PDB file of C-alpha atoms in Angstrom:
ATOM      1  CA  MET A1488      15.892  -7.778 -40.854  1.00 45.00           C
ATOM      2  CA  THR A1489      14.358  -5.699 -43.663  1.00 48.00           C
ATOM      3  CA  TYR A1490      12.609  -2.451 -42.904  1.00 45.00           C
ATOM      4  CA  SER A1491       9.222  -3.953 -43.723  1.00 47.00           C
ATOM      5  CA  LEU A1492       9.798  -6.873 -41.399  1.00 41.00           C
ATOM      6  CA  PHE A1493      10.888  -4.522 -38.647  1.00 40.00           C
ATOM      7  CA  LEU A1494       7.716  -2.548 -38.943  1.00 44.00           C
ATOM      8  CA  ARG A1495       5.624  -5.672 -38.755  1.00 47.00           C
ATOM      9  CA  TRP A1496       7.523  -6.832 -35.660  1.00 42.00           C
ATOM     10  CA  LEU A1497       7.098  -3.442 -34.041  1.00 43.00           C
ATOM     11  CA  LEU A1498       3.378  -3.357 -34.785  1.00 45.00           C
ATOM     12  CA  VAL A1499       2.800  -6.714 -33.124  1.00 37.00           C
ATOM     13  CA  ILE A1500       4.404  -5.449 -29.876  1.00 38.00           C
ATOM     14  CA  LEU A1501       2.520  -2.124 -29.899  1.00 43.00           C
ATOM     15  CA  ILE A1502      -0.934  -3.641 -30.486  1.00 42.00           C
ATOM     16  CA  GLY A1503      -0.661  -5.921 -27.490  1.00 40.00           C
ATOM     17  CA  GLY A1504       2.171  -8.338 -27.714  1.00 39.00           C
ATOM     18  CA  ILE A1505       0.300 -11.204 -29.430  1.00 39.00           C
ATOM     19  CA  ALA A1506       3.508 -12.926 -30.367  1.00 37.00           C
ATOM     20  CA  TYR A1507       5.612 -11.511 -27.531  1.00 35.00           C
ATOM     21  CA  PRO A1508       3.330 -11.272 -24.473  1.00 37.00           C
ATOM     22  CA  ALA A1509       6.205 -10.750 -22.054  1.00 35.00           C
ATOM     23  CA  LEU A1510       6.985  -7.487 -23.801  1.00 33.00           C
ATOM     24  CA  ALA A1511       3.471  -6.129 -23.384  1.00 39.00           C
ATOM     25  CA  GLN A1512       2.667  -6.439 -19.711  1.00 46.00           C
ATOM     26  CA  LYS A1513      -0.144  -4.171 -18.517  1.00 60.00           C
ATOM     27  CA  THR A1514       0.987  -1.469 -16.124  1.00 77.00           C
ATOM     28  CA  ASP A1515      -1.156  -0.831 -13.028  1.00 90.00           C
ATOM     29  CA  SER A1516      -1.697   2.921 -13.125  1.00 92.00           C
ATOM     30  CA  ARG A1517      -3.819   3.132  -9.985  1.00 98.00           C
ATOM     31  CA  TYR A1518      -3.196   5.984  -7.620  1.00 99.00           C
ATOM     32  CA  PHE A1519      -3.413   4.982  -3.974  1.00 99.00           C
ATOM     33  CA  GLU A1520      -4.296   7.005  -0.945  1.00 99.00           C
ATOM     34  CA  MET A1521      -3.674   5.889   2.648  1.00 99.00           C
ATOM     35  CA  ARG A1522      -5.597   7.765   5.315  1.00 99.00           C
ATOM     36  CA  THR A1523      -5.281   7.443   9.076  1.00 99.00           C
ATOM     37  CA  TYR A1524      -8.101   8.832  11.165  1.00 99.00           C
ATOM     38  CA  HIS A1525      -7.276   9.830  14.738  1.00 99.00           C
ATOM     39  CA  CYS A1526     -10.450   9.594  16.825  1.00 99.00           C
ATOM     40  CA  HIS A1527     -11.768  11.472  19.766  1.00 98.00           C
ATOM     41  CA  GLU A1528     -11.927   9.356  22.935  1.00 97.00           C
ATOM     42  CA  GLY A1529     -14.818   6.895  22.666  1.00 97.00           C
ATOM     43  CA  LYS A1530     -15.659   7.836  19.126  1.00 98.00           C
ATOM     44  CA  ARG A1531     -13.957   5.102  17.110  1.00 98.00           C
ATOM     45  CA  PRO A1532     -16.938   2.689  17.298  1.00 98.00           C
ATOM     46  CA  ASP A1533     -19.097   5.455  15.769  1.00 98.00           C
ATOM     47  CA  LEU A1534     -16.524   5.928  13.015  1.00 99.00           C
ATOM     48  CA  ILE A1535     -16.400   2.190  12.276  1.00 99.00           C
ATOM     49  CA  LYS A1536     -20.215   2.045  12.087  1.00 98.00           C
ATOM     50  CA  ARG A1537     -20.191   5.001   9.672  1.00 99.00           C
ATOM     51  CA  PHE A1538     -17.754   3.263   7.385  1.00 99.00           C
ATOM     52  CA  GLN A1539     -19.505  -0.080   7.595  1.00 99.00           C
ATOM     53  CA  ASP A1540     -23.001   1.258   7.007  1.00 99.00           C
ATOM     54  CA  HIS A1541     -22.388   4.104   4.617  1.00 99.00           C
ATOM     55  CA  THR A1542     -18.923   5.376   3.689  1.00 99.00           C
ATOM     56  CA  VAL A1543     -17.555   2.240   2.012  1.00 99.00           C
ATOM     57  CA  LYS A1544     -20.609   2.083  -0.332  1.00 99.00           C
ATOM     58  CA  LEU A1545     -20.524   5.801  -1.022  1.00 99.00           C
ATOM     59  CA  PHE A1546     -16.803   5.525  -2.038  1.00 99.00           C
ATOM     60  CA  GLU A1547     -17.795   2.828  -4.515  1.00 99.00           C
ATOM     61  CA  LYS A1548     -20.744   4.895  -5.746  1.00 99.00           C
ATOM     62  CA  SER A1549     -18.276   7.713  -6.547  1.00 99.00           C
ATOM     63  CA  GLY A1550     -15.890   5.460  -8.421  1.00 99.00           C
ATOM     64  CA  ILE A1551     -13.316   5.069  -5.582  1.00 99.00           C
ATOM     65  CA  GLU A1552     -11.958   1.552  -4.991  1.00 99.00           C
ATOM     66  CA  ASN A1553     -11.859   0.273  -1.414  1.00 99.00           C
ATOM     67  CA  ILE A1554      -8.569  -1.607  -0.793  1.00 99.00           C
ATOM     68  CA  ALA A1555      -8.201  -2.253   2.962  1.00 99.00           C
ATOM     69  CA  TYR A1556      -9.491  -1.106   6.326  1.00 99.00           C
ATOM     70  CA  PHE A1557      -7.295  -1.623   9.401  1.00 99.00           C
ATOM     71  CA  LEU A1558      -7.314  -1.163  13.152  1.00 99.00           C
ATOM     72  CA  PRO A1559      -3.930  -1.205  14.988  1.00 99.00           C
ATOM     73  CA  VAL A1560      -3.167  -4.315  16.965  1.00 98.00           C
ATOM     74  CA  ASP A1561      -2.036  -1.949  19.792  1.00 96.00           C
ATOM     75  CA  GLU A1562      -5.367  -1.290  21.642  1.00 90.00           C
ATOM     76  CA  SER A1563      -4.048   2.003  23.015  1.00 94.00           C
ATOM     77  CA  ASN A1564      -3.762   3.444  19.467  1.00 96.00           C
ATOM     78  CA  ASN A1565      -7.148   5.104  18.870  1.00 97.00           C
ATOM     79  CA  THR A1566      -6.903   5.263  15.071  1.00 99.00           C
ATOM     80  CA  LEU A1567      -8.387   3.697  11.913  1.00 99.00           C
ATOM     81  CA  THR A1568      -6.273   3.396   8.773  1.00 99.00           C
ATOM     82  CA  PHE A1569      -7.616   2.673   5.282  1.00 99.00           C
ATOM     83  CA  ILE A1570      -6.367   2.543   1.741  1.00 99.00           C
ATOM     84  CA  LEU A1571      -8.223   3.639  -1.351  1.00 99.00           C
ATOM     85  CA  ALA A1572      -7.408   3.502  -5.037  1.00 99.00           C
ATOM     86  CA  TYR A1573      -8.277   5.736  -7.922  1.00 99.00           C
ATOM     87  CA  PRO A1574      -7.910   4.831 -11.614  1.00 98.00           C
ATOM     88  CA  ASN A1575      -4.989   7.253 -11.959  1.00 98.00           C
ATOM     89  CA  ARG A1576      -3.554  10.358 -10.373  1.00 97.00           C
ATOM     90  CA  GLU A1577      -5.522  12.752 -12.483  1.00 98.00           C
ATOM     91  CA  SER A1578      -8.857  11.274 -11.362  1.00 98.00           C
ATOM     92  CA  ARG A1579      -8.209  11.549  -7.611  1.00 99.00           C
ATOM     93  CA  ASP A1580      -9.480  15.029  -6.823  1.00 98.00           C
ATOM     94  CA  ARG A1581     -12.446  14.701  -9.167  1.00 99.00           C
ATOM     95  CA  LEU A1582     -13.684  11.449  -7.647  1.00 99.00           C
ATOM     96  CA  TRP A1583     -13.001  12.643  -4.076  1.00 99.00           C
ATOM     97  CA  ASN A1584     -14.994  15.803  -4.713  1.00 99.00           C
ATOM     98  CA  THR A1585     -17.878  13.728  -6.171  1.00 99.00           C
ATOM     99  CA  PHE A1586     -17.859  11.780  -2.909  1.00 99.00           C
ATOM    100  CA  ALA A1587     -17.551  14.827  -0.653  1.00 99.00           C
ATOM    101  CA  ASN A1588     -20.362  16.653  -2.376  1.00 99.00           C
ATOM    102  CA  ASP A1589     -22.798  13.728  -2.496  1.00 99.00           C
ATOM    103  CA  PRO A1590     -25.969  14.797  -0.599  1.00 99.00           C
ATOM    104  CA  GLU A1591     -26.280  11.295   0.825  1.00 99.00           C
ATOM    105  CA  TRP A1592     -22.770  11.592   2.295  1.00 99.00           C
ATOM    106  CA  LYS A1593     -23.427  15.063   3.731  1.00 98.00           C
ATOM    107  CA  ALA A1594     -26.572  13.713   5.498  1.00 98.00           C
ATOM    108  CA  VAL A1595     -24.630  10.751   6.863  1.00 98.00           C
ATOM    109  CA  PHE A1596     -21.779  12.925   8.084  1.00 98.00           C
ATOM    110  CA  LYS A1597     -24.130  15.377   9.785  1.00 98.00           C
ATOM    111  CA  GLN A1598     -26.109  12.662  11.506  1.00 98.00           C
ATOM    112  CA  SER A1599     -22.969  10.778  12.684  1.00 98.00           C
ATOM    113  CA  GLU A1600     -21.561  13.954  14.272  1.00 97.00           C
ATOM    114  CA  ALA A1601     -24.772  15.051  16.036  1.00 96.00           C
ATOM    115  CA  ASN A1602     -23.139  14.396  19.405  1.00 95.00           C
ATOM    116  CA  GLY A1603     -19.740  15.881  18.473  1.00 97.00           C
ATOM    117  CA  PRO A1604     -16.963  15.398  15.939  1.00 98.00           C
ATOM    118  CA  LEU A1605     -15.458  11.922  15.598  1.00 99.00           C
ATOM    119  CA  LEU A1606     -11.929  12.888  14.428  1.00 99.00           C
ATOM    120  CA  THR A1607      -9.087  14.938  15.882  1.00 99.00           C
ATOM    121  CA  LYS A1608      -6.924  14.797  12.790  1.00 98.00           C
ATOM    122  CA  ILE A1609      -6.320  12.970   9.506  1.00 99.00           C
ATOM    123  CA  ASP A1610      -2.946  11.732   8.087  1.00 99.00           C
ATOM    124  CA  GLN A1611      -2.815  11.353   4.407  1.00 98.00           C
ATOM    125  CA  THR A1612      -0.250   9.613   2.122  1.00 99.00           C
ATOM    126  CA  PHE A1613      -0.408   9.225  -1.686  1.00 99.00           C
ATOM    127  CA  MET A1614       1.323   6.264  -3.340  1.00 99.00           C
ATOM    128  CA  THR A1615       1.901   4.428  -6.563  1.00 98.00           C
ATOM    129  CA  LEU A1616       2.845   0.783  -7.056  1.00 98.00           C
ATOM    130  CA  ALA A1617       6.574   0.023  -7.119  1.00 98.00           C
ATOM    131  CA  PRO A1618       6.493  -1.588 -10.575  1.00 96.00           C
ATOM    132  CA  GLU A1619       9.562  -3.800 -10.197  1.00 98.00           C
ATOM    133  CA  LEU A1620       8.420  -4.990  -6.768  1.00 98.00           C
ATOM    134  CA  SER A1621       4.643  -5.425  -7.196  1.00 96.00           C
ATOM    135  CA  SER A1622       2.502  -6.224 -10.203  1.00 91.00           C
ATOM    136  CA  GLY A1623      -0.555  -5.565  -7.929  1.00 94.00           C
ATOM    137  CA  ILE A1624      -1.922  -6.582  -4.516  1.00 96.00           C
ATOM    138  CA  ALA A1625      -1.347 -10.277  -3.676  1.00 96.00           C
ATOM    139  CA  LYS A1626      -4.437 -12.523  -3.551  1.00 94.00           C
ATOM    140  CA  LEU A1627      -4.332 -14.152  -0.136  1.00 96.00           C
ATOM    141  CA  PRO A1628      -6.059 -17.406   0.936  1.00 92.00           C
ATOM    142  CA  SER A1629      -8.759 -17.067   3.567  1.00 90.00           C
ATOM    143  CA  GLU A1630      -7.125 -17.527   6.990  1.00 92.00           C
ATOM    144  CA  GLU A1631      -6.383 -15.605  10.193  1.00 93.00           C
ATOM    145  CA  ARG A1632      -3.482 -13.140   9.790  1.00 97.00           C
ATOM    146  CA  ILE A1633      -2.158  -9.759  10.795  1.00 98.00           C
ATOM    147  CA  PHE A1634      -0.537  -7.186   8.496  1.00 99.00           C
ATOM    148  CA  GLU A1635       2.628  -5.230   9.016  1.00 99.00           C
ATOM    149  CA  LEU A1636       2.919  -1.847   7.359  1.00 99.00           C
ATOM    150  CA  ARG A1637       6.553  -0.857   6.961  1.00 99.00           C
ATOM    151  CA  THR A1638       7.799   2.566   5.813  1.00 99.00           C
ATOM    152  CA  TYR A1639      11.423   3.130   4.858  1.00 99.00           C
ATOM    153  CA  PHE A1640      12.863   6.615   5.089  1.00 99.00           C
ATOM    154  CA  LEU A1641      15.876   6.688   2.756  1.00 99.00           C
ATOM    155  CA  HIS A1642      19.141   8.558   2.626  1.00 99.00           C
ATOM    156  CA  PRO A1643      19.258  11.058  -0.258  1.00 98.00           C
ATOM    157  CA  GLY A1644      19.695   9.424  -3.671  1.00 98.00           C
ATOM    158  CA  ARG A1645      19.198   5.840  -2.421  1.00 98.00           C
ATOM    159  CA  VAL A1646      15.864   4.886  -3.983  1.00 98.00           C
ATOM    160  CA  ASP A1647      17.486   2.921  -6.806  1.00 98.00           C
ATOM    161  CA  ALA A1648      19.592   1.005  -4.260  1.00 98.00           C
ATOM    162  CA  ILE A1649      16.674  -0.045  -2.049  1.00 99.00           C
ATOM    163  CA  ASN A1650      14.653  -0.962  -5.121  1.00 99.00           C
ATOM    164  CA  ALA A1651      17.404  -3.225  -6.465  1.00 98.00           C
ATOM    165  CA  ARG A1652      17.915  -4.849  -3.051  1.00 99.00           C
ATOM    166  CA  PHE A1653      14.226  -5.687  -2.690  1.00 99.00           C
ATOM    167  CA  ARG A1654      13.839  -6.654  -6.321  1.00 98.00           C
ATOM    168  CA  ASP A1655      16.803  -9.013  -6.387  1.00 98.00           C
ATOM    169  CA  HIS A1656      16.978 -10.341  -2.813  1.00 99.00           C
ATOM    170  CA  THR A1657      14.855  -9.143   0.105  1.00 99.00           C
ATOM    171  CA  ARG A1658      11.429 -10.252  -1.024  1.00 99.00           C
ATOM    172  CA  ALA A1659      12.600 -13.791  -1.570  1.00 99.00           C
ATOM    173  CA  LEU A1660      14.358 -13.831   1.772  1.00 99.00           C
ATOM    174  CA  PHE A1661      11.169 -12.635   3.453  1.00 99.00           C
ATOM    175  CA  GLU A1662       9.284 -15.577   1.924  1.00 98.00           C
ATOM    176  CA  ARG A1663      12.082 -17.949   2.999  1.00 98.00           C
ATOM    177  CA  HIS A1664      11.371 -16.984   6.657  1.00 98.00           C
ATOM    178  CA  GLY A1665       7.582 -17.318   6.521  1.00 98.00           C
ATOM    179  CA  MET A1666       6.536 -13.755   5.621  1.00 98.00           C
ATOM    180  CA  THR A1667       4.112 -13.025   2.760  1.00 98.00           C
ATOM    181  CA  ASN A1668       4.789 -10.073   0.455  1.00 99.00           C
ATOM    182  CA  VAL A1669       1.491  -8.334  -0.154  1.00 99.00           C
ATOM    183  CA  VAL A1670       2.231  -5.059  -1.942  1.00 99.00           C
ATOM    184  CA  TYR A1671       4.992  -2.502  -2.428  1.00 99.00           C
ATOM    185  CA  TRP A1672       4.469   1.208  -3.023  1.00 99.00           C
ATOM    186  CA  TYR A1673       6.495   4.428  -3.356  1.00 99.00           C
ATOM    187  CA  THR A1674       5.023   7.548  -1.847  1.00 99.00           C
ATOM    188  CA  VAL A1675       4.238  10.604  -3.926  1.00 98.00           C
ATOM    189  CA  GLU A1676       5.799  13.507  -2.026  1.00 98.00           C
ATOM    190  CA  PRO A1677       5.077  17.263  -2.343  1.00 95.00           C
ATOM    191  CA  ASP A1678       7.385  19.165  -4.629  1.00 94.00           C
ATOM    192  CA  ASN A1679       8.720  15.892  -6.136  1.00 93.00           C
ATOM    193  CA  ALA A1680      10.761  15.199  -2.998  1.00 98.00           C
ATOM    194  CA  GLN A1681      12.353  11.765  -2.712  1.00 98.00           C
ATOM    195  CA  PRO A1682       9.819   9.071  -2.132  1.00 99.00           C
ATOM    196  CA  LYS A1683       9.641   6.616   0.771  1.00 99.00           C
ATOM    197  CA  LEU A1684       9.262   2.860   0.271  1.00 99.00           C
ATOM    198  CA  VAL A1685       6.028   1.607   1.833  1.00 99.00           C
ATOM    199  CA  TYR A1686       5.020  -2.085   1.891  1.00 99.00           C
ATOM    200  CA  LEU A1687       2.662  -4.575   3.449  1.00 99.00           C
ATOM    201  CA  LEU A1688       3.690  -7.969   4.785  1.00 99.00           C
ATOM    202  CA  ALA A1689       1.269 -10.674   6.103  1.00 99.00           C
ATOM    203  CA  HIS A1690       2.028 -12.825   9.165  1.00 99.00           C
ATOM    204  CA  LYS A1691       0.179 -15.426  11.199  1.00 98.00           C
ATOM    205  CA  GLY A1692       0.459 -13.160  14.243  1.00 98.00           C
ATOM    206  CA  VAL A1693       2.665 -10.560  15.927  1.00 98.00           C
ATOM    207  CA  GLU A1694       4.916 -13.040  17.651  1.00 98.00           C
ATOM    208  CA  GLU A1695       5.337 -14.947  14.418  1.00 98.00           C
ATOM    209  CA  ALA A1696       6.226 -11.674  12.698  1.00 98.00           C
ATOM    210  CA  LYS A1697       8.927 -10.917  15.216  1.00 98.00           C
ATOM    211  CA  ASN A1698      10.325 -14.468  15.079  1.00 98.00           C
ATOM    212  CA  SER A1699      10.436 -14.286  11.226  1.00 99.00           C
ATOM    213  CA  PHE A1700      12.298 -11.013  11.263  1.00 98.00           C
ATOM    214  CA  ASP A1701      14.838 -12.368  13.831  1.00 98.00           C
ATOM    215  CA  LYS A1702      15.531 -15.344  11.479  1.00 98.00           C
ATOM    216  CA  PHE A1703      15.699 -12.966   8.495  1.00 99.00           C
ATOM    217  CA  ARG A1704      18.274 -10.669  10.197  1.00 98.00           C
ATOM    218  CA  ASP A1705      20.395 -13.698  11.204  1.00 98.00           C
ATOM    219  CA  ASP A1706      20.340 -15.217   7.713  1.00 99.00           C
ATOM    220  CA  PRO A1707      23.896 -15.228   6.313  1.00 99.00           C
ATOM    221  CA  ASP A1708      22.545 -14.566   2.798  1.00 99.00           C
ATOM    222  CA  TRP A1709      20.797 -11.372   4.069  1.00 99.00           C
ATOM    223  CA  LYS A1710      23.957 -10.219   5.777  1.00 99.00           C
ATOM    224  CA  ARG A1711      25.944 -10.598   2.542  1.00 98.00           C
ATOM    225  CA  VAL A1712      23.282  -8.845   0.500  1.00 98.00           C
ATOM    226  CA  ARG A1713      23.037  -5.968   3.030  1.00 98.00           C
ATOM    227  CA  ASP A1714      26.789  -5.474   3.157  1.00 98.00           C
ATOM    228  CA  ALA A1715      27.249  -5.624  -0.607  1.00 98.00           C
ATOM    229  CA  SER A1716      24.410  -3.097  -1.183  1.00 98.00           C
ATOM    230  CA  GLU A1717      25.893  -0.668   1.299  1.00 98.00           C
ATOM    231  CA  VAL A1718      29.464  -0.576   0.043  1.00 98.00           C
ATOM    232  CA  SER A1719      28.879   3.011  -1.165  1.00 96.00           C
ATOM    233  CA  GLY A1720      26.996   4.042   2.002  1.00 98.00           C
ATOM    234  CA  PRO A1721      23.877   3.310   4.048  1.00 98.00           C
ATOM    235  CA  ILE A1722      20.539   3.105   2.302  1.00 99.00           C
ATOM    236  CA  VAL A1723      17.880   3.327   5.016  1.00 99.00           C
ATOM    237  CA  GLU A1724      17.775   6.166   7.429  1.00 99.00           C
ATOM    238  CA  ARG A1725      14.927   4.775   9.637  1.00 98.00           C
ATOM    239  CA  ILE A1726      12.061   2.364   9.508  1.00 99.00           C
ATOM    240  CA  GLU A1727       8.533   2.669  10.907  1.00 98.00           C
ATOM    241  CA  SER A1728       6.623  -0.586  11.515  1.00 98.00           C
ATOM    242  CA  LYS A1729       2.952  -0.912  12.454  1.00 98.00           C
ATOM    243  CA  TYR A1730       0.856  -4.095  13.058  1.00 99.00           C
ATOM    244  CA  PHE A1731      -2.732  -4.101  11.908  1.00 99.00           C
ATOM    245  CA  LYS A1732      -5.809  -6.316  11.931  1.00 98.00           C
ATOM    246  CA  THR A1733      -8.480  -5.904   9.336  1.00 98.00           C
ATOM    247  CA  LEU A1734     -12.059  -4.806   9.884  1.00 98.00           C
ATOM    248  CA  PRO A1735     -14.833  -7.209   8.783  1.00 97.00           C
ATOM    249  CA  PHE A1736     -15.729  -5.041   5.772  1.00 98.00           C
ATOM    250  CA  SER A1737     -12.164  -4.731   4.489  1.00 98.00           C
ATOM    251  CA  PRO A1738     -11.627  -6.246   0.979  1.00 98.00           C
ATOM    252  CA  LEU A1739      -8.080  -7.152   1.952  1.00 98.00           C
ATOM    253  CA  LYS A1740      -8.206  -9.690   4.776  1.00 96.00           C
TER     254      LYS A1740
END
């Protein structure tokens, strides 16, 4: 290839991949925030009403994208979990401050807490898409389902290993056993500490989820993949799993 031809080839790729679209896939740069609100006894209905009537719209007004709103399937768990997205990491604080300082939000907040605070504490997790595992959030058909949020705490230095195992094998094996891959993230940890893998699966129900995982764990292909991937040592230190149902105003359902 002559130098002039090389420059023309490179230019085609850089300006959008007209001739080679596979080389020019758009990267989803959104910065995600998962927040879990722990409610005072008897206050969760008030919190849900505040979100439904005001907060969701005020997030949108401030340029924040609503992704999902969940309640735990476990009725004894007095929390509400939701996921937001910002255009990128740099925009997060600016957009959140725009929301927090909105006079309309301040009035809503004050009115909703006239009879006492709604929350005891807030858990907060920042995340970015796992680019080799998710191109975005899956579009799901309209039907009844529950979601399972799974968080993998990894042994030191094992992020590449878990990524390769999910990329090459695990996601397809989940689908084989009736589970739907919705989205995969890596957490953004303070001080650039090792991230956790966080992902959402969809199931028809809790019992169906448990049955699917039983079949997955007994699958000979999974056992071979697991053993081969752990030749140099274990990958996952521990797993947290939570089942959720969506609220009526949740974009993800």
